[in-house]
Amino acid sequence: MRHSRILGVGRHLPERVVTNAVLGTMMDTTDEWIQQRTGIRMRRYSDDGVGAADMGADAAQQALRAAGLAAGDLDCIIFATLSPDVDMPASACLLQHRLGIGGMPAFDVRNQCSGFIYGLAIADMFIKAGTYEHVLVVGAEVHSTGIDLTTRGREVAVIFGDGAGAVVLGPEPDERRGILSTHLHAEGRFAEKLWLECPSTRLRPRVTEELITGDEARIFPKMDGRYVFRHAVTRFPEVIREALDANGLALTDLSLLIPHQANLRISQMVAQALELAEDQVFNNIDRYGNTTAASIPIALSEALDAGRIHDGAVVCLASFGAGFTWASALMRW
Ligand code: UT7
């Protein structure tokens, strides 16, 4: 069976840099606390009026250029986001229109930090099955308009940032190269450990003034940070080992691990648990914070630009996040 491989990668980071010191003027937090607990020094916030599809379209155009393809060459568009431009239709449809194309399928994957790998897995299956030749997978998020930028929301607010990344996949005839395998998991009983409850179809009406301004502020994401942390440091190593085992490879074969950028301490603990060398793990959370579905394609794009991925490199992408969901994808470049 043919494989799929990544033909081109792109990223879009909004220009507005928000340092920890700036957040300290909005809420009771400090640069020291944020750096010590998360490794984040700054993040980017989008401009007003800019949605996930706008940023995703820019990243997609770069990925297409890198792949040497035109937008019209795409057979399918998959858009991973937890912050779609609007409730409906899918941001994938908005992005398709922005790219000036139409006709091919376009849909969203709503799987938070694991959304990009879920999207990649679907794209890989479509290409392996011979259904499509060129599939665009985008991860894009605008968090800054949806977080509680007061002391009440500080545990969540200081972590998240905005950004977008994209890859274009195409067929790879050599079975030893391209995407070797993908591994997807979910455990819905932990849904409320990290969730955004409103607007909700369970409520009539779905959102009210009280839900927005009341003490509970249920329109903002809520997280049991320590609980999520504990699960993350277990699931990441598990799903990385699962990918290597499935391909008869060892941790020493791994050229580069690109983990979802959730918290620098999580990545460091994962690296320690797997006894990975510093140069085997890519981190850029210090500059962008946690951009959920966008973090892996942004990191992949930067790793390529930095010359960290050579021809034949074994690269593992891995994620953990709300749902809970976790996933990995192993590829030989
Ligand atoms: O994207 C995938 C899903 N998300 C994650 O993977 C995130 C996982 N969790 C984490 O990264 C960490 O749990 C956090 C960074 C969210 C929090 O770090 P922590 O070391 O677990 O801190 P904590 O929640 O145990 O809070 C420690 C203290 C508390 O004060 P007390 O109770 O000790 O007095 C918090 O109120 O720090 C306080 N605190 C803050 N202080 C200053 C919480 N947030 C802040 C803040 N600034 N932003």
Short mmCIF file of C-alpha atoms and ligand atoms in Angstrom, two decimals:
data_model
loop_
_atom_site.label_atom_id
_atom_site.label_comp_id
_atom_site.label_asym_id
_atom_site.label_seq_id
_atom_site.Cartn_x
_atom_site.Cartn_y
_atom_site.Cartn_z
CA MET A 1 0.00 0.00 0.00
CA ARG A 2 1.30 3.49 -0.79
CA HIS A 3 2.08 5.89 2.06
CA SER A 4 1.37 9.57 2.44
CA ARG A 5 4.02 12.17 3.15
CA ILE A 6 4.20 15.82 4.04
CA LEU A 7 5.04 17.80 0.90
CA GLY A 8 4.98 21.30 2.39
CA VAL A 9 4.57 23.08 5.73
CA GLY A 10 3.59 26.68 6.62
CA ARG A 11 2.80 28.78 9.69
CA HIS A 12 1.20 32.06 10.62
CA LEU A 13 1.87 33.85 13.90
CA PRO A 14 0.03 37.11 14.55
CA GLU A 15 2.31 40.14 14.91
CA ARG A 16 1.02 41.26 18.32
CA VAL A 17 3.41 39.94 21.01
CA VAL A 18 1.98 39.74 24.54
CA THR A 19 4.66 39.26 27.19
CA ASN A 20 4.09 37.86 30.67
CA ALA A 21 4.67 41.38 32.00
CA VAL A 22 1.72 42.65 29.93
CA LEU A 23 -0.52 39.92 31.39
CA GLY A 24 0.69 41.05 34.82
CA THR A 25 -1.01 44.40 34.19
CA MET A 26 -4.37 42.63 33.57
CA MET A 27 -4.37 40.02 36.35
CA ASP A 28 -2.56 38.97 39.51
CA THR A 29 0.33 37.04 37.97
CA THR A 30 4.06 37.48 37.43
CA ASP A 31 6.61 36.76 34.73
CA GLU A 32 8.46 34.62 37.27
CA TRP A 33 5.43 32.41 38.06
CA ILE A 34 4.54 31.89 34.39
CA GLN A 35 8.13 31.07 33.34
CA GLN A 36 8.72 28.73 36.27
CA ARG A 37 5.46 26.79 35.92
CA THR A 38 5.10 26.76 32.13
CA GLY A 39 8.30 27.92 30.39
CA ILE A 40 6.27 30.55 28.52
CA ARG A 41 7.84 34.02 28.06
CA MET A 42 5.36 35.47 25.56
CA ARG A 43 2.53 34.55 23.21
CA ARG A 44 0.88 36.14 20.17
CA TYR A 45 -2.66 37.60 20.03
CA SER A 46 -4.54 38.09 16.76
CA ASP A 47 -5.91 41.44 15.64
CA ASP A 48 -9.62 42.15 16.04
CA GLY A 49 -11.67 40.78 13.16
CA VAL A 50 -9.16 38.00 12.38
CA GLY A 51 -10.46 34.43 12.74
CA ALA A 52 -8.88 30.99 12.76
CA ALA A 53 -9.62 30.53 9.04
CA ASP A 54 -7.87 33.81 8.15
CA MET A 55 -4.66 32.75 9.88
CA GLY A 56 -5.05 29.19 8.64
CA ALA A 57 -5.36 30.40 5.04
CA ASP A 58 -2.03 32.22 5.27
CA ALA A 59 -0.33 29.11 6.72
CA ALA A 60 -1.99 26.99 4.01
CA GLN A 61 -0.73 29.25 1.22
CA GLN A 62 2.82 28.90 2.54
CA ALA A 63 2.45 25.11 2.80
CA LEU A 64 1.17 24.99 -0.79
CA ARG A 65 4.11 27.09 -2.01
CA ALA A 66 6.56 24.83 -0.17
CA ALA A 67 4.89 21.80 -1.78
CA GLY A 68 5.05 23.41 -5.24
CA LEU A 69 1.27 23.09 -5.59
CA ALA A 70 -1.61 25.48 -6.30
CA ALA A 71 -4.74 25.67 -4.12
CA GLY A 72 -6.69 24.13 -7.00
CA ASP A 73 -4.56 20.96 -6.69
CA LEU A 74 -6.13 20.15 -3.29
CA ASP A 75 -8.61 17.28 -3.16
CA CYS A 76 -9.66 17.71 0.48
CA ILE A 77 -9.35 20.23 3.34
CA ILE A 78 -9.23 19.24 7.02
CA PHE A 79 -9.25 21.99 9.64
CA ALA A 80 -8.41 21.26 13.28
CA THR A 81 -9.56 23.88 15.77
CA LEU A 82 -11.35 24.36 19.07
CA SER A 83 -11.91 28.03 18.24
CA PRO A 84 -13.77 28.00 14.91
CA ASP A 85 -14.53 31.40 13.37
CA VAL A 86 -18.27 30.80 13.85
CA ASP A 87 -20.39 27.99 15.31
CA MET A 88 -21.32 26.96 11.81
CA PRO A 89 -20.34 26.35 9.07
CA ALA A 90 -16.92 24.74 9.49
CA SER A 91 -13.83 26.93 9.41
CA ALA A 92 -12.63 24.54 6.69
CA CYS A 93 -15.35 25.93 4.41
CA LEU A 94 -14.40 29.53 5.22
CA LEU A 95 -10.75 28.73 4.53
CA GLN A 96 -11.62 27.02 1.26
CA HIS A 97 -13.39 30.18 0.10
CA ARG A 98 -10.44 32.33 1.20
CA LEU A 99 -8.15 30.16 -0.91
CA GLY A 100 -10.44 30.87 -3.87
CA ILE A 101 -11.30 27.22 -4.46
CA GLY A 102 -14.41 25.06 -4.15
CA GLY A 103 -15.98 21.70 -4.82
CA MET A 104 -13.62 19.46 -2.82
CA PRO A 105 -14.70 18.29 0.67
CA ALA A 106 -13.83 20.56 3.59
CA PHE A 107 -14.51 19.77 7.25
CA ASP A 108 -13.44 20.58 10.80
CA VAL A 109 -11.99 18.28 13.41
CA ARG A 110 -12.84 19.43 16.94
CA ASN A 111 -10.29 17.57 19.01
CA GLN A 112 -8.38 20.31 20.78
CA CYS A 113 -4.67 19.70 21.34
CA SER A 114 -4.88 16.37 19.48
CA GLY A 115 -6.93 17.83 16.62
CA PHE A 116 -3.99 18.22 14.25
CA ILE A 117 -2.83 14.60 14.62
CA TYR A 118 -6.42 13.37 14.28
CA GLY A 119 -6.67 15.42 11.07
CA LEU A 120 -3.33 14.09 9.85
CA ALA A 121 -4.49 10.51 10.49
CA ILE A 122 -7.65 11.04 8.43
CA ALA A 123 -5.66 12.64 5.60
CA ASP A 124 -3.18 9.76 5.70
CA MET A 125 -6.00 7.20 5.40
CA PHE A 126 -7.58 9.04 2.46
CA ILE A 127 -4.26 9.06 0.61
CA LYS A 128 -3.35 5.47 1.50
CA ALA A 129 -6.75 4.30 0.30
CA GLY A 130 -6.22 6.11 -2.99
CA THR A 131 -9.28 8.32 -2.40
CA TYR A 132 -7.36 11.63 -2.66
CA GLU A 133 -3.94 12.75 -3.91
CA HIS A 134 -3.41 16.05 -2.09
CA VAL A 135 -4.91 16.84 1.30
CA LEU A 136 -4.47 20.07 3.29
CA VAL A 137 -4.43 19.74 7.09
CA VAL A 138 -4.60 22.99 9.05
CA GLY A 139 -4.40 23.63 12.78
CA ALA A 140 -5.45 27.16 13.76
CA GLU A 141 -6.62 28.82 16.94
CA VAL A 142 -7.71 32.20 18.23
CA HIS A 143 -7.73 31.85 22.02
CA SER A 144 -7.27 35.49 22.94
CA THR A 145 -10.90 36.44 22.31
CA GLY A 146 -12.20 33.53 24.43
CA ILE A 147 -10.16 33.49 27.65
CA ASP A 148 -10.81 35.21 30.95
CA LEU A 149 -8.09 37.85 31.10
CA THR A 150 -8.72 38.61 34.78
CA THR A 151 -7.26 37.04 37.94
CA ARG A 152 -10.21 34.64 38.06
CA GLY A 153 -9.09 33.03 34.78
CA ARG A 154 -5.32 33.28 35.25
CA GLU A 155 -4.54 29.56 35.44
CA VAL A 156 -5.87 29.08 31.90
CA ALA A 157 -5.31 32.53 30.42
CA VAL A 158 -1.54 32.68 30.84
CA ILE A 159 -1.03 29.44 28.93
CA PHE A 160 -2.83 30.03 25.65
CA GLY A 161 -1.82 31.90 22.53
CA ASP A 162 -3.01 32.36 18.94
CA GLY A 163 -1.48 30.94 15.77
CA ALA A 164 -1.85 28.63 12.80
CA GLY A 165 0.11 25.93 11.02
CA ALA A 166 -0.60 23.85 7.93
CA VAL A 167 0.73 20.89 5.99
CA VAL A 168 -0.01 19.55 2.52
CA LEU A 169 0.12 15.79 2.18
CA GLY A 170 0.59 13.77 -0.99
CA PRO A 171 1.33 10.17 -1.99
CA GLU A 172 4.65 8.45 -1.20
CA PRO A 173 5.28 5.24 -3.18
CA ASP A 174 8.15 4.07 -0.92
CA GLU A 175 6.62 2.23 2.08
CA ARG A 176 9.71 2.92 4.19
CA ARG A 177 9.13 6.69 4.02
CA GLY A 178 6.40 9.21 4.77
CA ILE A 179 3.86 8.64 7.53
CA LEU A 180 4.59 5.21 8.99
CA SER A 181 1.64 5.03 11.39
CA THR A 182 -0.81 7.10 13.45
CA HIS A 183 -2.26 6.25 16.87
CA LEU A 184 -5.38 7.94 18.23
CA HIS A 185 -6.96 7.73 21.71
CA ALA A 186 -9.73 9.35 23.75
CA GLU A 187 -11.17 9.00 27.25
CA GLY A 188 -14.43 10.94 27.47
CA ARG A 189 -14.97 10.41 31.18
CA PHE A 190 -12.44 13.18 31.79
CA ALA A 191 -14.28 15.70 29.59
CA GLU A 192 -15.01 18.10 32.44
CA LYS A 193 -11.38 18.29 33.56
CA LEU A 194 -10.70 20.69 30.71
CA TRP A 195 -13.72 22.10 28.98
CA LEU A 196 -15.62 25.08 27.71
CA GLU A 197 -19.22 24.65 28.74
CA CYS A 198 -21.10 27.50 27.08
CA PRO A 199 -22.79 28.29 24.75
CA SER A 200 -24.42 24.88 25.18
CA THR A 201 -27.27 23.14 23.39
CA ARG A 202 -28.27 21.82 26.83
CA LEU A 203 -29.23 25.34 27.87
CA ARG A 204 -32.27 27.31 26.72
CA PRO A 205 -31.16 29.85 25.61
CA ARG A 206 -27.66 28.62 24.94
CA VAL A 207 -26.05 31.68 26.46
CA THR A 208 -27.35 34.38 28.80
CA GLU A 209 -26.01 37.54 30.39
CA GLU A 210 -25.60 35.61 33.67
CA LEU A 211 -23.48 32.94 31.99
CA ILE A 212 -21.22 35.67 30.61
CA THR A 213 -20.91 38.05 33.54
CA GLY A 214 -21.91 35.87 36.54
CA ASP A 215 -19.36 34.64 39.08
CA GLU A 216 -18.97 31.30 37.34
CA ALA A 217 -18.26 32.88 33.94
CA ARG A 218 -19.20 29.67 32.16
CA ILE A 219 -18.30 31.07 28.74
CA PHE A 220 -14.60 30.67 29.57
CA PRO A 221 -12.56 27.44 29.47
CA LYS A 222 -12.08 25.71 32.83
CA MET A 223 -9.21 23.39 33.66
CA ASP A 224 -8.10 21.25 36.55
CA GLY A 225 -4.48 22.00 35.73
CA ARG A 226 -2.77 19.52 38.06
CA TYR A 227 -5.08 16.69 36.99
CA VAL A 228 -4.46 17.38 33.30
CA PHE A 229 -0.72 17.61 33.97
CA ARG A 230 -0.60 14.21 35.69
CA HIS A 231 -2.40 12.49 32.82
CA ALA A 232 -0.30 14.28 30.18
CA VAL A 233 3.02 13.06 31.59
CA THR A 234 1.73 9.46 31.48
CA ARG A 235 -0.05 9.47 28.12
CA PHE A 236 2.70 11.23 26.12
CA PRO A 237 5.38 8.58 26.77
CA GLU A 238 2.81 5.80 26.27
CA VAL A 239 1.67 6.98 22.84
CA ILE A 240 5.23 7.74 21.68
CA ARG A 241 6.35 4.22 22.63
CA GLU A 242 3.23 2.82 20.92
CA ALA A 243 4.25 4.50 17.65
CA LEU A 244 7.86 3.29 17.83
CA ASP A 245 6.84 -0.27 18.83
CA ALA A 246 4.36 -0.46 15.92
CA ASN A 247 7.26 0.15 13.54
CA GLY A 248 9.93 -1.93 15.26
CA LEU A 249 11.91 1.19 16.15
CA ALA A 250 13.66 2.17 19.39
CA LEU A 251 13.82 5.51 21.19
CA THR A 252 17.41 5.82 19.99
CA ASP A 253 16.11 5.71 16.38
CA LEU A 254 14.08 8.84 17.00
CA SER A 255 15.63 11.88 15.30
CA LEU A 256 13.12 14.41 16.60
CA LEU A 257 10.09 14.39 18.90
CA ILE A 258 7.69 17.27 18.29
CA PRO A 259 5.30 17.24 21.22
CA HIS A 260 2.21 19.40 21.42
CA GLN A 261 3.42 22.49 23.25
CA ALA A 262 1.33 22.35 26.44
CA ASN A 263 3.84 23.21 29.12
CA LEU A 264 7.64 23.10 28.99
CA ARG A 265 7.69 21.10 32.24
CA ILE A 266 5.48 18.44 30.62
CA SER A 267 7.85 18.13 27.63
CA GLN A 268 10.87 17.97 29.94
CA MET A 269 9.29 15.24 32.07
CA VAL A 270 8.36 13.26 28.95
CA ALA A 271 11.93 13.59 27.62
CA GLN A 272 13.28 12.46 30.99
CA ALA A 273 10.91 9.48 31.21
CA LEU A 274 11.98 8.35 27.74
CA GLU A 275 15.65 9.22 28.32
CA LEU A 276 15.72 11.41 25.22
CA ALA A 277 18.63 13.77 24.59
CA GLU A 278 17.92 17.50 24.52
CA ASP A 279 18.42 17.69 20.74
CA GLN A 280 15.80 14.94 20.21
CA VAL A 281 12.94 17.18 21.44
CA PHE A 282 11.63 20.37 19.85
CA ASN A 283 10.29 23.17 22.04
CA ASN A 284 9.08 26.65 21.13
CA ILE A 285 6.45 27.19 23.83
CA ASP A 286 8.56 30.01 25.30
CA ARG A 287 7.58 32.25 22.35
CA TYR A 288 4.02 31.20 21.51
CA GLY A 289 2.46 29.56 24.58
CA ASN A 290 0.01 26.74 24.00
CA THR A 291 -1.73 27.16 20.64
CA THR A 292 -3.63 23.81 20.95
CA ALA A 293 -4.32 22.36 17.47
CA ALA A 294 -1.84 24.77 15.87
CA SER A 295 1.15 24.01 18.08
CA ILE A 296 2.43 20.90 16.28
CA PRO A 297 2.35 22.25 12.69
CA ILE A 298 3.89 25.55 13.89
CA ALA A 299 6.66 23.61 15.65
CA LEU A 300 7.16 21.34 12.63
CA SER A 301 7.48 24.37 10.38
CA GLU A 302 10.07 25.98 12.69
CA ALA A 303 11.99 22.72 13.11
CA LEU A 304 12.32 22.45 9.31
CA ASP A 305 13.47 26.07 8.99
CA ALA A 306 16.02 25.48 11.76
CA GLY A 307 17.46 22.48 9.87
CA ARG A 308 16.45 20.08 12.66
CA ILE A 309 14.86 17.58 10.21
CA HIS A 310 17.21 15.97 7.70
CA ASP A 311 16.38 13.64 4.84
CA GLY A 312 15.53 10.22 6.29
CA ALA A 313 14.94 11.59 9.83
CA VAL A 314 12.50 9.68 12.03
CA VAL A 315 10.06 12.27 13.41
CA CYS A 316 7.38 11.64 16.01
CA LEU A 317 4.48 14.03 16.59
CA ALA A 318 2.61 13.52 19.87
CA SER A 319 -0.25 15.24 21.66
CA PHE A 320 -2.38 15.22 24.78
CA GLY A 321 -5.30 17.48 25.62
CA ALA A 322 -8.97 18.07 26.36
CA GLY A 323 -11.32 15.16 25.91
CA PHE A 324 -9.07 13.68 27.15
CA THR A 325 -7.56 12.89 23.77
CA TRP A 326 -4.01 11.84 22.95
CA ALA A 327 -2.30 10.77 19.75
CA SER A 328 0.94 10.23 17.88
CA ALA A 329 2.16 10.09 14.29
CA LEU A 330 5.48 8.60 13.26
CA MET A 331 7.12 9.49 9.95
CA ARG A 332 10.38 9.04 8.09
CA TRP A 333 11.24 12.28 6.31
O1 UT7 B 1 -2.98 21.80 26.24
C1 UT7 B 1 -3.22 20.60 26.89
C2 UT7 B 1 -3.88 20.70 28.16
N1 UT7 B 1 -3.30 21.58 29.12
C3 UT7 B 1 -2.22 21.25 29.84
O2 UT7 B 1 -1.52 20.31 29.56
C4 UT7 B 1 -1.95 22.06 31.08
C5 UT7 B 1 -1.59 21.16 32.23
N2 UT7 B 1 -1.41 21.88 33.47
C6 UT7 B 1 -0.43 22.80 33.68
O3 UT7 B 1 0.31 23.12 32.78
C7 UT7 B 1 -0.26 23.35 35.07
O4 UT7 B 1 -1.08 22.65 35.97
C8 UT7 B 1 -0.58 24.87 35.16
C9 UT7 B 1 0.49 25.67 34.44
C10 UT7 B 1 -1.93 25.17 34.58
C11 UT7 B 1 -0.58 25.32 36.62
O5 UT7 B 1 0.67 25.02 37.21
P1 UT7 B 1 0.74 24.22 38.58
O6 UT7 B 1 2.18 24.14 38.92
O7 UT7 B 1 -0.02 22.95 38.44
O8 UT7 B 1 0.05 25.23 39.58
P2 UT7 B 1 -1.23 24.99 40.49
O9 UT7 B 1 -2.46 24.95 39.66
O10 UT7 B 1 -0.96 23.87 41.42
O11 UT7 B 1 -1.27 26.35 41.31
C12 UT7 B 1 -0.23 26.69 42.23
C13 UT7 B 1 -0.54 28.06 42.80
C14 UT7 B 1 -1.97 28.22 43.29
O12 UT7 B 1 -1.95 29.01 44.46
P3 UT7 B 1 -2.00 28.32 45.93
O13 UT7 B 1 -3.28 27.52 45.94
O14 UT7 B 1 -0.78 27.45 46.00
O15 UT7 B 1 -2.00 29.49 46.83
C15 UT7 B 1 -2.66 28.99 42.19
O16 UT7 B 1 -3.72 29.77 42.65
O17 UT7 B 1 -0.36 29.08 41.79
C16 UT7 B 1 -1.55 29.88 41.69
N3 UT7 B 1 -1.70 30.31 40.31
C17 UT7 B 1 -1.10 31.39 39.79
N4 UT7 B 1 -0.30 32.30 40.35
C18 UT7 B 1 0.17 33.28 39.53
C19 UT7 B 1 -2.43 29.69 39.32
N5 UT7 B 1 -2.30 30.37 38.17
C20 UT7 B 1 -1.48 31.43 38.44
C21 UT7 B 1 -0.98 32.48 37.65
N6 UT7 B 1 -0.15 33.39 38.24
N7 UT7 B 1 -1.25 32.60 36.34
#
